[in-house]
Tab-separated table of C-alpha atoms in Angstrom:
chain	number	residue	atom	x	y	z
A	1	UNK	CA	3.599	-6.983	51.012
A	2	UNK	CA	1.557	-7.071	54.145
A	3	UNK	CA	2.096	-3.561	55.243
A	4	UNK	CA	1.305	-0.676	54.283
A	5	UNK	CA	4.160	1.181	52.209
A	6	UNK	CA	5.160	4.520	53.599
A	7	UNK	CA	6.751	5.314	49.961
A	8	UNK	CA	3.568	8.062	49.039
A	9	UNK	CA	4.047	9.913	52.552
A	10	UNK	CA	8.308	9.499	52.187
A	11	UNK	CA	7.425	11.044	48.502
A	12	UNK	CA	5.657	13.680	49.544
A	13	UNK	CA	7.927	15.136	52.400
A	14	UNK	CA	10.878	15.445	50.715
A	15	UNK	CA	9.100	15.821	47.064
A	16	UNK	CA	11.553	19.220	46.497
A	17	UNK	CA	14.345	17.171	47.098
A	18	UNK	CA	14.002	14.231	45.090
A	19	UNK	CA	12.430	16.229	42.027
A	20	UNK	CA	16.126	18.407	42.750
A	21	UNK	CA	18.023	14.861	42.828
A	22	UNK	CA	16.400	13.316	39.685
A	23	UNK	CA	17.019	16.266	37.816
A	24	UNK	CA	20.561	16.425	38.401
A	25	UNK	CA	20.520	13.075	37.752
A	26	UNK	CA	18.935	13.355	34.553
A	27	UNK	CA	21.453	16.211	33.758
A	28	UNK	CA	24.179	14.075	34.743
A	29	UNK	CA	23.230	11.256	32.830
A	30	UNK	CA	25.525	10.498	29.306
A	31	UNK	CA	21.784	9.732	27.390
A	32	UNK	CA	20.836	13.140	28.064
A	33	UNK	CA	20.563	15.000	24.833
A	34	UNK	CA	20.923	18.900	24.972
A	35	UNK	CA	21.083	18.968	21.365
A	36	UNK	CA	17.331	17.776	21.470
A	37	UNK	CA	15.795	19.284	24.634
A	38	UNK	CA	16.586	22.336	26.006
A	39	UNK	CA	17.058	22.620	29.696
A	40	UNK	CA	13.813	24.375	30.737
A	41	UNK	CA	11.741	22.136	28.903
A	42	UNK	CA	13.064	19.044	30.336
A	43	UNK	CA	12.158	20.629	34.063
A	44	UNK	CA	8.592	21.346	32.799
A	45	UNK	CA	8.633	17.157	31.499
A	46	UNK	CA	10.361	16.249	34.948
A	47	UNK	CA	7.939	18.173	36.632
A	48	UNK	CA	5.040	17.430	35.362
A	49	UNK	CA	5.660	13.519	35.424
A	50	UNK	CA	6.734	13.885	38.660
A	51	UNK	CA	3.303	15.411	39.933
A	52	UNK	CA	1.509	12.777	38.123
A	53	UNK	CA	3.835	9.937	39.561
A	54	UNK	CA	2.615	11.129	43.514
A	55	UNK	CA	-0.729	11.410	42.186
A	56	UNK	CA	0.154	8.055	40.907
A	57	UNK	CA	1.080	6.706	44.477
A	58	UNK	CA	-2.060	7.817	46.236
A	59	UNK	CA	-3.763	4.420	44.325
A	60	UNK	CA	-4.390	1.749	46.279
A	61	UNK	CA	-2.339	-0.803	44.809
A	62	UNK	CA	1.198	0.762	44.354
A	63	UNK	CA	2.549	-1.832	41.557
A	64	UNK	CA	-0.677	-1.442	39.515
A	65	UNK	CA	0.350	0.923	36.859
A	66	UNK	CA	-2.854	0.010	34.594
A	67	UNK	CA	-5.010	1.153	37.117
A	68	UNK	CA	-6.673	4.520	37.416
A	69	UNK	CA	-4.727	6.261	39.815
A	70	UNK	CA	-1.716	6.168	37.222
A	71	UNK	CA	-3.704	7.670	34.094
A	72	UNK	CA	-2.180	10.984	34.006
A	73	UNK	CA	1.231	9.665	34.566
A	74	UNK	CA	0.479	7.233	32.002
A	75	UNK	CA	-1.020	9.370	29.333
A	76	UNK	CA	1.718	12.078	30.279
A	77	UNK	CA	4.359	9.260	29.361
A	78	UNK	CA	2.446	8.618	26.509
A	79	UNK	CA	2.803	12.195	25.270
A	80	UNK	CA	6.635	12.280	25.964
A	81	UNK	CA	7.553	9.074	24.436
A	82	UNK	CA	5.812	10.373	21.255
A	83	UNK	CA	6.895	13.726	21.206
A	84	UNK	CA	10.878	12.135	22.238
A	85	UNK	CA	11.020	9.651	19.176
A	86	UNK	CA	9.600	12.667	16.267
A	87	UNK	CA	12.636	14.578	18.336
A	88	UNK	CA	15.264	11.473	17.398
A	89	UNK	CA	15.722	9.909	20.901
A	90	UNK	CA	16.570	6.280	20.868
A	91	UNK	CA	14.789	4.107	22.932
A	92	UNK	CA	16.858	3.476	25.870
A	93	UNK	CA	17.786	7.551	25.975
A	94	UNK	CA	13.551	7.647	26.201
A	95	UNK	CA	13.237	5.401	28.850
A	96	UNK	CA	15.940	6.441	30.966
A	97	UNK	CA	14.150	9.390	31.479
A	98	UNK	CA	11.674	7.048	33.925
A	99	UNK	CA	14.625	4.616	35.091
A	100	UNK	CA	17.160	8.104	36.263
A	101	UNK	CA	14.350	8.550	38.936
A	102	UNK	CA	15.399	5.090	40.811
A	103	UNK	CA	18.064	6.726	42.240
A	104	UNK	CA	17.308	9.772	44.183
A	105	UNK	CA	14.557	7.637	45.639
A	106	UNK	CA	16.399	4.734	46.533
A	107	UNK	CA	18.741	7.026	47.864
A	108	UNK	CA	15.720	8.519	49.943
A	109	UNK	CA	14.690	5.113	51.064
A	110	UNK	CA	18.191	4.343	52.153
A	111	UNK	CA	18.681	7.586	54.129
A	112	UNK	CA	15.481	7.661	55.940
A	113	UNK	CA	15.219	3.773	56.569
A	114	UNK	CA	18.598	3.314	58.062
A	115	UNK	CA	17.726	1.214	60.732
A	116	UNK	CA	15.013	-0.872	59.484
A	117	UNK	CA	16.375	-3.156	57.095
A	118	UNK	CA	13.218	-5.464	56.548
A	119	UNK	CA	11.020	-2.342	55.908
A	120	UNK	CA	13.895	-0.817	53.316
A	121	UNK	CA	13.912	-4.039	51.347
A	122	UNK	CA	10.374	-4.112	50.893
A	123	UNK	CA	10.064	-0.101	49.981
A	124	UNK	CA	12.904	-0.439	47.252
A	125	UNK	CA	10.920	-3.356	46.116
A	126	UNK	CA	8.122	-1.624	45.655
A	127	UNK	CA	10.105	1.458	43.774
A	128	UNK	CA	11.582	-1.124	41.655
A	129	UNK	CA	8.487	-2.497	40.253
A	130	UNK	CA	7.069	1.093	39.532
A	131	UNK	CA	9.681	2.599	38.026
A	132	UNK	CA	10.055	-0.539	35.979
A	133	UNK	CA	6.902	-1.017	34.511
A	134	UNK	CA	6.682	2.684	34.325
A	135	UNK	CA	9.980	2.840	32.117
A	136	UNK	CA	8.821	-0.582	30.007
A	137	UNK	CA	5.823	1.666	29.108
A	138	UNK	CA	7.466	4.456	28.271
A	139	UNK	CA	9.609	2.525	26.029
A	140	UNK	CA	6.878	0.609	24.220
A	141	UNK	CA	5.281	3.820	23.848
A	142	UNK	CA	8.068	5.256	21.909
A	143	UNK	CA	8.185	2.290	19.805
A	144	UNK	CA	4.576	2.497	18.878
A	145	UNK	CA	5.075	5.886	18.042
A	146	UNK	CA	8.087	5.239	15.901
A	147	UNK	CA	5.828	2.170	14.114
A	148	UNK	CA	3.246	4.876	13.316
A	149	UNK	CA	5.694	7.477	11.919
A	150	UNK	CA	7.376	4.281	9.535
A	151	UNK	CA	3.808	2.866	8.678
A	152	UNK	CA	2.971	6.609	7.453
A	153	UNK	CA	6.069	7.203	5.774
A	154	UNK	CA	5.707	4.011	4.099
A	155	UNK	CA	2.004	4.645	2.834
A	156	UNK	CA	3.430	8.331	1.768
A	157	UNK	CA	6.114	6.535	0.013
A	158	UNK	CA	3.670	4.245	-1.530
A	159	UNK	CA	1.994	7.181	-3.187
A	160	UNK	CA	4.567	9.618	-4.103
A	161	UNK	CA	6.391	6.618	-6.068
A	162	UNK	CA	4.081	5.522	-8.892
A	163	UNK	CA	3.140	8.660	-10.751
A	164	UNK	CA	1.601	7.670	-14.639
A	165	UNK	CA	2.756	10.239	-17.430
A	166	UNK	CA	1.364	11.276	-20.282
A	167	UNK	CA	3.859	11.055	-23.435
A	168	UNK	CA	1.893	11.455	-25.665
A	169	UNK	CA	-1.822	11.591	-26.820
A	170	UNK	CA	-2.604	7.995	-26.058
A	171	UNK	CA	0.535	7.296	-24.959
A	172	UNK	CA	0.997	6.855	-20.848
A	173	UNK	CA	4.419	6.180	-19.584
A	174	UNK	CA	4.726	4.577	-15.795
A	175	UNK	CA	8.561	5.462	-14.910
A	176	UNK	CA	8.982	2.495	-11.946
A	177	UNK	CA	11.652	3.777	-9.352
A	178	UNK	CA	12.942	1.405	-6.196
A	179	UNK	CA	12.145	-2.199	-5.095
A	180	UNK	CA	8.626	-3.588	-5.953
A	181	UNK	CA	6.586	-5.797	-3.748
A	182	UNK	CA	3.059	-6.716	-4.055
A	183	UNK	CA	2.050	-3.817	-2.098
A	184	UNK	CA	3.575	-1.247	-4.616
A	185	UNK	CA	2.483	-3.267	-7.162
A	186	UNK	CA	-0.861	-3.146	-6.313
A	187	UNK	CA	-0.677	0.646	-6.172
A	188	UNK	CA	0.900	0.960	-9.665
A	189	UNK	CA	-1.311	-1.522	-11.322
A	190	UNK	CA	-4.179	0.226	-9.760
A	191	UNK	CA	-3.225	3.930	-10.725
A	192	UNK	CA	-2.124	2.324	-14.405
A	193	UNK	CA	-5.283	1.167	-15.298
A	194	UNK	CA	-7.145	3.924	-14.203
A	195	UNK	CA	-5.364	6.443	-16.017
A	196	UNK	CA	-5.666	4.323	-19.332
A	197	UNK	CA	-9.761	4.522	-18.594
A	198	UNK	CA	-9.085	8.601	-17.712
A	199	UNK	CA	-7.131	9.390	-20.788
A	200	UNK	CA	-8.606	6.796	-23.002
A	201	UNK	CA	-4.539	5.941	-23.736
A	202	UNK	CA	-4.184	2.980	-26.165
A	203	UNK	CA	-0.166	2.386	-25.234
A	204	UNK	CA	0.910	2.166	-21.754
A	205	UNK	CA	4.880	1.943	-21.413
A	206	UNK	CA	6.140	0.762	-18.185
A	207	UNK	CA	9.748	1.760	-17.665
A	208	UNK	CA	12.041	-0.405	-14.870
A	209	UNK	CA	15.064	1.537	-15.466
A	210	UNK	CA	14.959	2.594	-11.766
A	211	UNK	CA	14.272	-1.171	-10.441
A	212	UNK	CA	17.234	-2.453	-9.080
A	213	UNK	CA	16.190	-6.055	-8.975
A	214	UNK	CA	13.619	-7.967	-10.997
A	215	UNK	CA	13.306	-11.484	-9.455
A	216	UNK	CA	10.250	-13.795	-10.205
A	217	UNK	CA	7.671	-12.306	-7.972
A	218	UNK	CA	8.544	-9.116	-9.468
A	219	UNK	CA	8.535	-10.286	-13.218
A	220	UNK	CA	4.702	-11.847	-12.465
A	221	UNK	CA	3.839	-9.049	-11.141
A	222	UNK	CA	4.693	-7.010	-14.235
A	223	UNK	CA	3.279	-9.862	-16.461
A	224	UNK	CA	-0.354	-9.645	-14.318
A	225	UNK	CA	-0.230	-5.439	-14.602
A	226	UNK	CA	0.298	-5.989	-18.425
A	227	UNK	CA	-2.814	-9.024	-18.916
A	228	UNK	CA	-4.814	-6.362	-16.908
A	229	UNK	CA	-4.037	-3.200	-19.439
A	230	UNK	CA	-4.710	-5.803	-21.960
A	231	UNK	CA	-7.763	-6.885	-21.047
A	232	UNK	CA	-9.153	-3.079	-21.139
A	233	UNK	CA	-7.765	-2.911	-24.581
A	234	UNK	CA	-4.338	-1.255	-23.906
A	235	UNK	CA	-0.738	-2.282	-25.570
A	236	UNK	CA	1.872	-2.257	-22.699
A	237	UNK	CA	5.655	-2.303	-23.464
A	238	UNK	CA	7.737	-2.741	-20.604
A	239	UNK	CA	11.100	-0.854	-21.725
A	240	UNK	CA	14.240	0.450	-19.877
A	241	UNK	CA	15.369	-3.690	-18.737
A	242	UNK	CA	19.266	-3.459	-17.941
A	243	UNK	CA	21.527	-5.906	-19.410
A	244	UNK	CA	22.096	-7.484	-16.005
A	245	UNK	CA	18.358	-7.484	-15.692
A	246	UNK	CA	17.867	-9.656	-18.895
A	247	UNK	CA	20.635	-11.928	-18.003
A	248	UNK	CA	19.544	-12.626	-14.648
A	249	UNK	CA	15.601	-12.723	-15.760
A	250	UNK	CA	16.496	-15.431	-18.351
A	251	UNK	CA	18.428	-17.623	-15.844
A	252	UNK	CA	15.148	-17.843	-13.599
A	253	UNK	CA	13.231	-18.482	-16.704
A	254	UNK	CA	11.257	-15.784	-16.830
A	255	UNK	CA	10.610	-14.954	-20.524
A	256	UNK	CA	8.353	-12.135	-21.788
A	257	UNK	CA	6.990	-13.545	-24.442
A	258	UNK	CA	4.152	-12.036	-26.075
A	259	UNK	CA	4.930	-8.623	-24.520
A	260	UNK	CA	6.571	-6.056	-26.376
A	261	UNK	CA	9.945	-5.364	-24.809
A	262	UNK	CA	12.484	-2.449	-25.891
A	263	UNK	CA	15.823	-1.739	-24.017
A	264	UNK	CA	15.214	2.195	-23.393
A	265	UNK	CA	12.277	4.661	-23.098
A	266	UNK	CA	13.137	6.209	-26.289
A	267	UNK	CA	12.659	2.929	-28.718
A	268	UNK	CA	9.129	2.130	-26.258
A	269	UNK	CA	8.077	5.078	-27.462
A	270	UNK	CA	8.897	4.949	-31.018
A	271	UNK	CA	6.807	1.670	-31.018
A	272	UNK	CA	4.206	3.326	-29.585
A	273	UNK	CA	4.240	6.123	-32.110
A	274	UNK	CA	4.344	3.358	-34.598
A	275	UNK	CA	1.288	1.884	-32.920
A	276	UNK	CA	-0.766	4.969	-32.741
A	277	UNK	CA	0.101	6.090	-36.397
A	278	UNK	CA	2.366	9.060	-35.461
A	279	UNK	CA	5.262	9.956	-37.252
A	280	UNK	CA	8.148	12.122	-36.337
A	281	UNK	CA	10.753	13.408	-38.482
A	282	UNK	CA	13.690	16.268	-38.236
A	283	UNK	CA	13.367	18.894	-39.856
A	284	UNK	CA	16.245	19.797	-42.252
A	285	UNK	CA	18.690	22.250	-40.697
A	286	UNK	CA	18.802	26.051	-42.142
B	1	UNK	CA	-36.287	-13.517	-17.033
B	2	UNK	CA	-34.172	-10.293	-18.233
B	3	UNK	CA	-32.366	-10.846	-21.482
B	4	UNK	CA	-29.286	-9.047	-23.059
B	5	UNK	CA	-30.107	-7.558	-26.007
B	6	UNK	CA	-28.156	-8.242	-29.200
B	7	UNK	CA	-28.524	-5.556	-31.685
B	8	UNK	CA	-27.777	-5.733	-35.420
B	9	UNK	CA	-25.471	-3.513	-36.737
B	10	UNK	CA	-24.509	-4.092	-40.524
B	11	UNK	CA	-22.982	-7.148	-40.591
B	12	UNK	CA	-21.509	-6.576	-36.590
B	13	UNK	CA	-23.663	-7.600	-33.420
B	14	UNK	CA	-23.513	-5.031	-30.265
B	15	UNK	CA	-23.993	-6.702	-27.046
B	16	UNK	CA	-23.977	-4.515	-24.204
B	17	UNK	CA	-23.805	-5.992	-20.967
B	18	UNK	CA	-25.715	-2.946	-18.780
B	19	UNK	CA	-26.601	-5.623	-15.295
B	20	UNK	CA	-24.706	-7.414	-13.542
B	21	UNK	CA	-24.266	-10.545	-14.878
B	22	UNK	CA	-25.626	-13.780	-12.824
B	23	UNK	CA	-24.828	-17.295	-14.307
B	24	UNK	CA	-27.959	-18.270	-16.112
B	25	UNK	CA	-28.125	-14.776	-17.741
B	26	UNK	CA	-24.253	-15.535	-18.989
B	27	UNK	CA	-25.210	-19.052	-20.532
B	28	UNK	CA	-28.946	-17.224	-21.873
B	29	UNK	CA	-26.505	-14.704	-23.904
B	30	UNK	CA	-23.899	-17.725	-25.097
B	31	UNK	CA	-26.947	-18.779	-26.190
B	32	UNK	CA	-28.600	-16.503	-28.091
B	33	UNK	CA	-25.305	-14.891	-29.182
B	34	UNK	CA	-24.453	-18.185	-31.374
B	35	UNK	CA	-27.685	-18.617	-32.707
B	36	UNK	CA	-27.933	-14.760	-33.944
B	37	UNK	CA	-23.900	-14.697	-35.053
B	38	UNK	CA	-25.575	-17.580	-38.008
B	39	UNK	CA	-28.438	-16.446	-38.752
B	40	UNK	CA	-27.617	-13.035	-39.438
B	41	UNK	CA	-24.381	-14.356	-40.780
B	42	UNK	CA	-22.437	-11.459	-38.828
B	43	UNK	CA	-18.794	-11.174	-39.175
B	44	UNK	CA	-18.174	-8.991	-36.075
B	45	UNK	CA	-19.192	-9.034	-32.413
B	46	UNK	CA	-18.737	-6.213	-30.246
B	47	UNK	CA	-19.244	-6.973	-26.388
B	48	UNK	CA	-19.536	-3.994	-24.452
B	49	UNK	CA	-18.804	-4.906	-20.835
B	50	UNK	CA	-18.027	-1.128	-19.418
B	51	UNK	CA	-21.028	-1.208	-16.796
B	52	UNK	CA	-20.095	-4.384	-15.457
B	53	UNK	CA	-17.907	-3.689	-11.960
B	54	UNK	CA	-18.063	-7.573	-10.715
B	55	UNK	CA	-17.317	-10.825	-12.496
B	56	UNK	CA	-16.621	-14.281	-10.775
B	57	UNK	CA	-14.493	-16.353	-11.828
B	58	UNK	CA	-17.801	-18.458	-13.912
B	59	UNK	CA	-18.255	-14.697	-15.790
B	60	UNK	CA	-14.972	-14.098	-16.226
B	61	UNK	CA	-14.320	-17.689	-17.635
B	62	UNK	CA	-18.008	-17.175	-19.688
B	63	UNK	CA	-16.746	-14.206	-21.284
B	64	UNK	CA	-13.591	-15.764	-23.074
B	65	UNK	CA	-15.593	-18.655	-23.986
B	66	UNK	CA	-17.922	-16.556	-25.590
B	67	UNK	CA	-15.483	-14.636	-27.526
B	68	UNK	CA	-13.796	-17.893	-28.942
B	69	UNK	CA	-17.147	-19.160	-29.765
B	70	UNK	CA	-18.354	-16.116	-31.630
B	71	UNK	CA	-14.765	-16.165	-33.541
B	72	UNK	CA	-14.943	-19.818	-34.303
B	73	UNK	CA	-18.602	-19.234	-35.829
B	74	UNK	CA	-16.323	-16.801	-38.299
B	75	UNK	CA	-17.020	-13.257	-36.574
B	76	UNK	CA	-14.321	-11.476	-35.212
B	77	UNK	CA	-14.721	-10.214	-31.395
B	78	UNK	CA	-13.989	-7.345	-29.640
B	79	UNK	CA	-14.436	-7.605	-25.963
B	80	UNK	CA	-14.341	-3.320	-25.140
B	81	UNK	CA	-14.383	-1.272	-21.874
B	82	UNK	CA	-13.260	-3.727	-19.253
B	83	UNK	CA	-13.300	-1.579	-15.985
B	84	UNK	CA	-9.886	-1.259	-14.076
B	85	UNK	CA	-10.989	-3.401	-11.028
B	86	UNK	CA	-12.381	-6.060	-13.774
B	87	UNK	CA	-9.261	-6.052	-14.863
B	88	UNK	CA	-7.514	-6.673	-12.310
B	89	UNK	CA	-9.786	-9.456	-10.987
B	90	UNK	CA	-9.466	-10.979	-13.998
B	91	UNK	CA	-6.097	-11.340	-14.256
B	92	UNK	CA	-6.332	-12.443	-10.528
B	93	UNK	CA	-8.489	-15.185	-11.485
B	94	UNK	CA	-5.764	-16.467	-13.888
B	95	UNK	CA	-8.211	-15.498	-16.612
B	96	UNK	CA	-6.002	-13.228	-18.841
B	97	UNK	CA	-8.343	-14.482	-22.058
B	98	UNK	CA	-5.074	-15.010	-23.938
B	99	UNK	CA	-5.827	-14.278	-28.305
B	100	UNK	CA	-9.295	-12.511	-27.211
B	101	UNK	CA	-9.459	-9.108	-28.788
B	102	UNK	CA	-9.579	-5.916	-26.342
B	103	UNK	CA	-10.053	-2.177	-26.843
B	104	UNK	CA	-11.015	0.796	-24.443
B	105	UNK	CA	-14.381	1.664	-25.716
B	106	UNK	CA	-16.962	0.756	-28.550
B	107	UNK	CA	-15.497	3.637	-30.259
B	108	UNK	CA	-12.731	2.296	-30.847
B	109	UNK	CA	-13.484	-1.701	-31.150
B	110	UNK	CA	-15.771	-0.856	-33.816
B	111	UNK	CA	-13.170	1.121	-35.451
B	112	UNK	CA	-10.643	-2.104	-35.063
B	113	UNK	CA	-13.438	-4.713	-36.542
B	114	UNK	CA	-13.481	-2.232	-39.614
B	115	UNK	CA	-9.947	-2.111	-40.083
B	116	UNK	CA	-10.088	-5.756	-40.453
B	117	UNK	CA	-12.941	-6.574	-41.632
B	118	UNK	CA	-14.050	-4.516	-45.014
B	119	UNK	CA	-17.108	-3.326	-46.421
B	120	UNK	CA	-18.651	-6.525	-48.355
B	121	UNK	CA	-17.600	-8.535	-45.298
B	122	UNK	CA	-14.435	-9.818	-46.240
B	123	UNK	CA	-11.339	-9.792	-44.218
B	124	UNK	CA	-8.872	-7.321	-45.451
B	125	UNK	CA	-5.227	-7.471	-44.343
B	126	UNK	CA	-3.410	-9.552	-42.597
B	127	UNK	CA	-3.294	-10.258	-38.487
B	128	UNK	CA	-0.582	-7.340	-37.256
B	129	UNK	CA	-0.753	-9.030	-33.779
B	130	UNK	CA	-2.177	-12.199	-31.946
């Protein structure tokens, strides 16, 4: 565009207006969500943004959103993405938060540019690009803030799901609950082997009741936590493998051999009394 | 050169591995080990590896070679106090040391050579477990 656009000084004479017409809009619109965001606190968002968005059009290159002029409005975008996708906003009900504000001003643009077609074309060009690069980063904002809330959940996840028990003296049990991958893997075989060096345990049971599917990478990854707890100079016995489990395991030939196997908890432990030279017996009623 | 000592204990050896091991150092103690394991006709080994935190996969292979040596020169071996991220390693490595013995500390290998081996240096028993 060759001349100058007279979008900042339309902006800023009828700035009551449009701020009026983009919040009806916004109130109109079927993504907004009262359940989420009360009335008065989506003015003070609209409000805000919008001061930032003329502070935002006093740069010198309009379609520049990177550059300085738009920092507030970016950061301020930033903020409301984040604090939209903790509140449960989809994406597109984020964004349209930016894209509702195409309207009133087009409808600006059309009003006071009635007569000059060439000059309207290139002013509604110049809104389009804004708004869309503005509502492009408020939805890749929102995403990156949604990634960060997964990846934490994940890594909470990761540690809330491998706790080791103690049975017994010298007995550990690791109760193994949801899908394994290496990650979790890692984790448990990590927090295994330390607690056999903290408690100085001499049986480890690892229990997969809770693990819906055992496939190869799983089984190795078993095999490897075992060869590790042996190596230190722990016994494991994996116990609590499903019928289904041992059927399917057998088909990919998977085979534990040389580890100590039981079908429940209760008969891993007895072993591992056996092992550590404990003996239990019932005590005649009366 | 540093050396690792070998001390006499009855008829058992105790190694204790307190640096970290570099490559000559491993073959200097394979060594030594097999030469002391007949002269001193021992029937037990006890290799105490708790202070080492990093092996390769030349230490880690050194190790199980060492403990098949000392059993094939008649002395049972106890490898004792691997540390977890040894461990680990280890078993990365592909080096699980299959039919090596293992226990948590020196307490307790020395307590396991014992068991199986008695007083005048005979083996009592039978093997409960590879």
């Amino acid at each position: 565009m060759s001349t100058k656009s007279i979008l900042p000084e339309l902006v800023r004479r009828f700035e009551a207006e449009i701020l009026n017409d983009w919040m009806r809009e916004q109130r109109a619109a079927i993504t907004l969500r009262a359940d989420l965001l009360t009335d008065a606190e989506l003015a003070r968002q609209s409000a805000e943004f919008f001061a930032a968005f003329q502070a935002g059009l006093q740069g010198q290159d309009l379609g520049e959103i990177t550059g300085p002029a738009w920092g507030t409005a970016r950061d301020l975008l930033k903020e409301i993405a984040r604090l939209r996708s903790r509140q449960g906003f989809s994406l597109s009900e984020t964004a349209t938060f930016v894209f509702s504000l195409k309207q009133p001003l087009f409808a600006l643009c059309q009003r006071e540019l009635e007569r000059e077609a060439v000059l309207l074309v290139g002013e509604l060009w110049t809104i389009s690009v804004i708004i869309d690069k503005l509502g492009l980063f408020t939805a890749e904002s929102a995403l990156a803030a949604r990634e960060e809330i997964i990846g934490r959940q994940q890594a909470e996840l990761l540690e809330l799901s491998t706790p080791v028990v103690k049975l017994w003296d010298k007995v550990l049990a690791l109760p193994l609950i949801g899908t394994l991958d290496s990650n979790r893997t890692q984790v448990v075989m990590e927090s295994l082997l330390q607690a056999i060096v903290d408690t100085g345990s001499s049986v480890a049971i690892i229990d997969i009741t809770g693990v819906p599917t055992v496939d190869t990478l799983v089984a190795q990854h078993l095999m490897k936590t075992v060869s590790a707890a042996r190596l230190m100079g722990a016994d494991c016995i994996i116990s609590g493998i499903r019928p289904a489990i041992a059927q399917s395991m057998v088909h990919l030939g998977v085979s534990f051999t040389e580890i100590v196997t039981k079908a429940t908890l209760a008969d891993a432990l007895r072993h591992a009394f056996a092992r550590t030279g404990v003996s239990v017996s019932r005590q005649a009623a009366g | 050169m540093d050396k690792i000592p070998i001390l006499r204990m009855g008829r058992f050896l105790l190694v204790t591995i307190q640096v970290d091991m570099h490559d000559q150092l491993a073959l200097a103690l394979q060594e030594d080990l097999t030469s002391r394991i007949v002269k001193d006709g021992a029937r037990g080994v006890l290799i105490d590896i708790s202070s080492l935190e990093i092996v390769d996969s030349f230490i880690g292979r050194m190790l199980g070679t060492i403990a098949s040596m000392s059993r094939m020169l008649d002395a049972e071996t106890v490898l004792v106090g691997m540390q977890p991220a040894v461990a680990i390693t280890m078993v990365e490595l592909g080096l699980a040391l299959p039919g090596v013995r293992t226990a948590l500390d020196v307490d307790k290998g020395m307590e396991m050579l014992r068991s199986r081996i008695g007083p005048d240096g005979e083996m009592t028993g039978h093997d409960p477990d590879p």
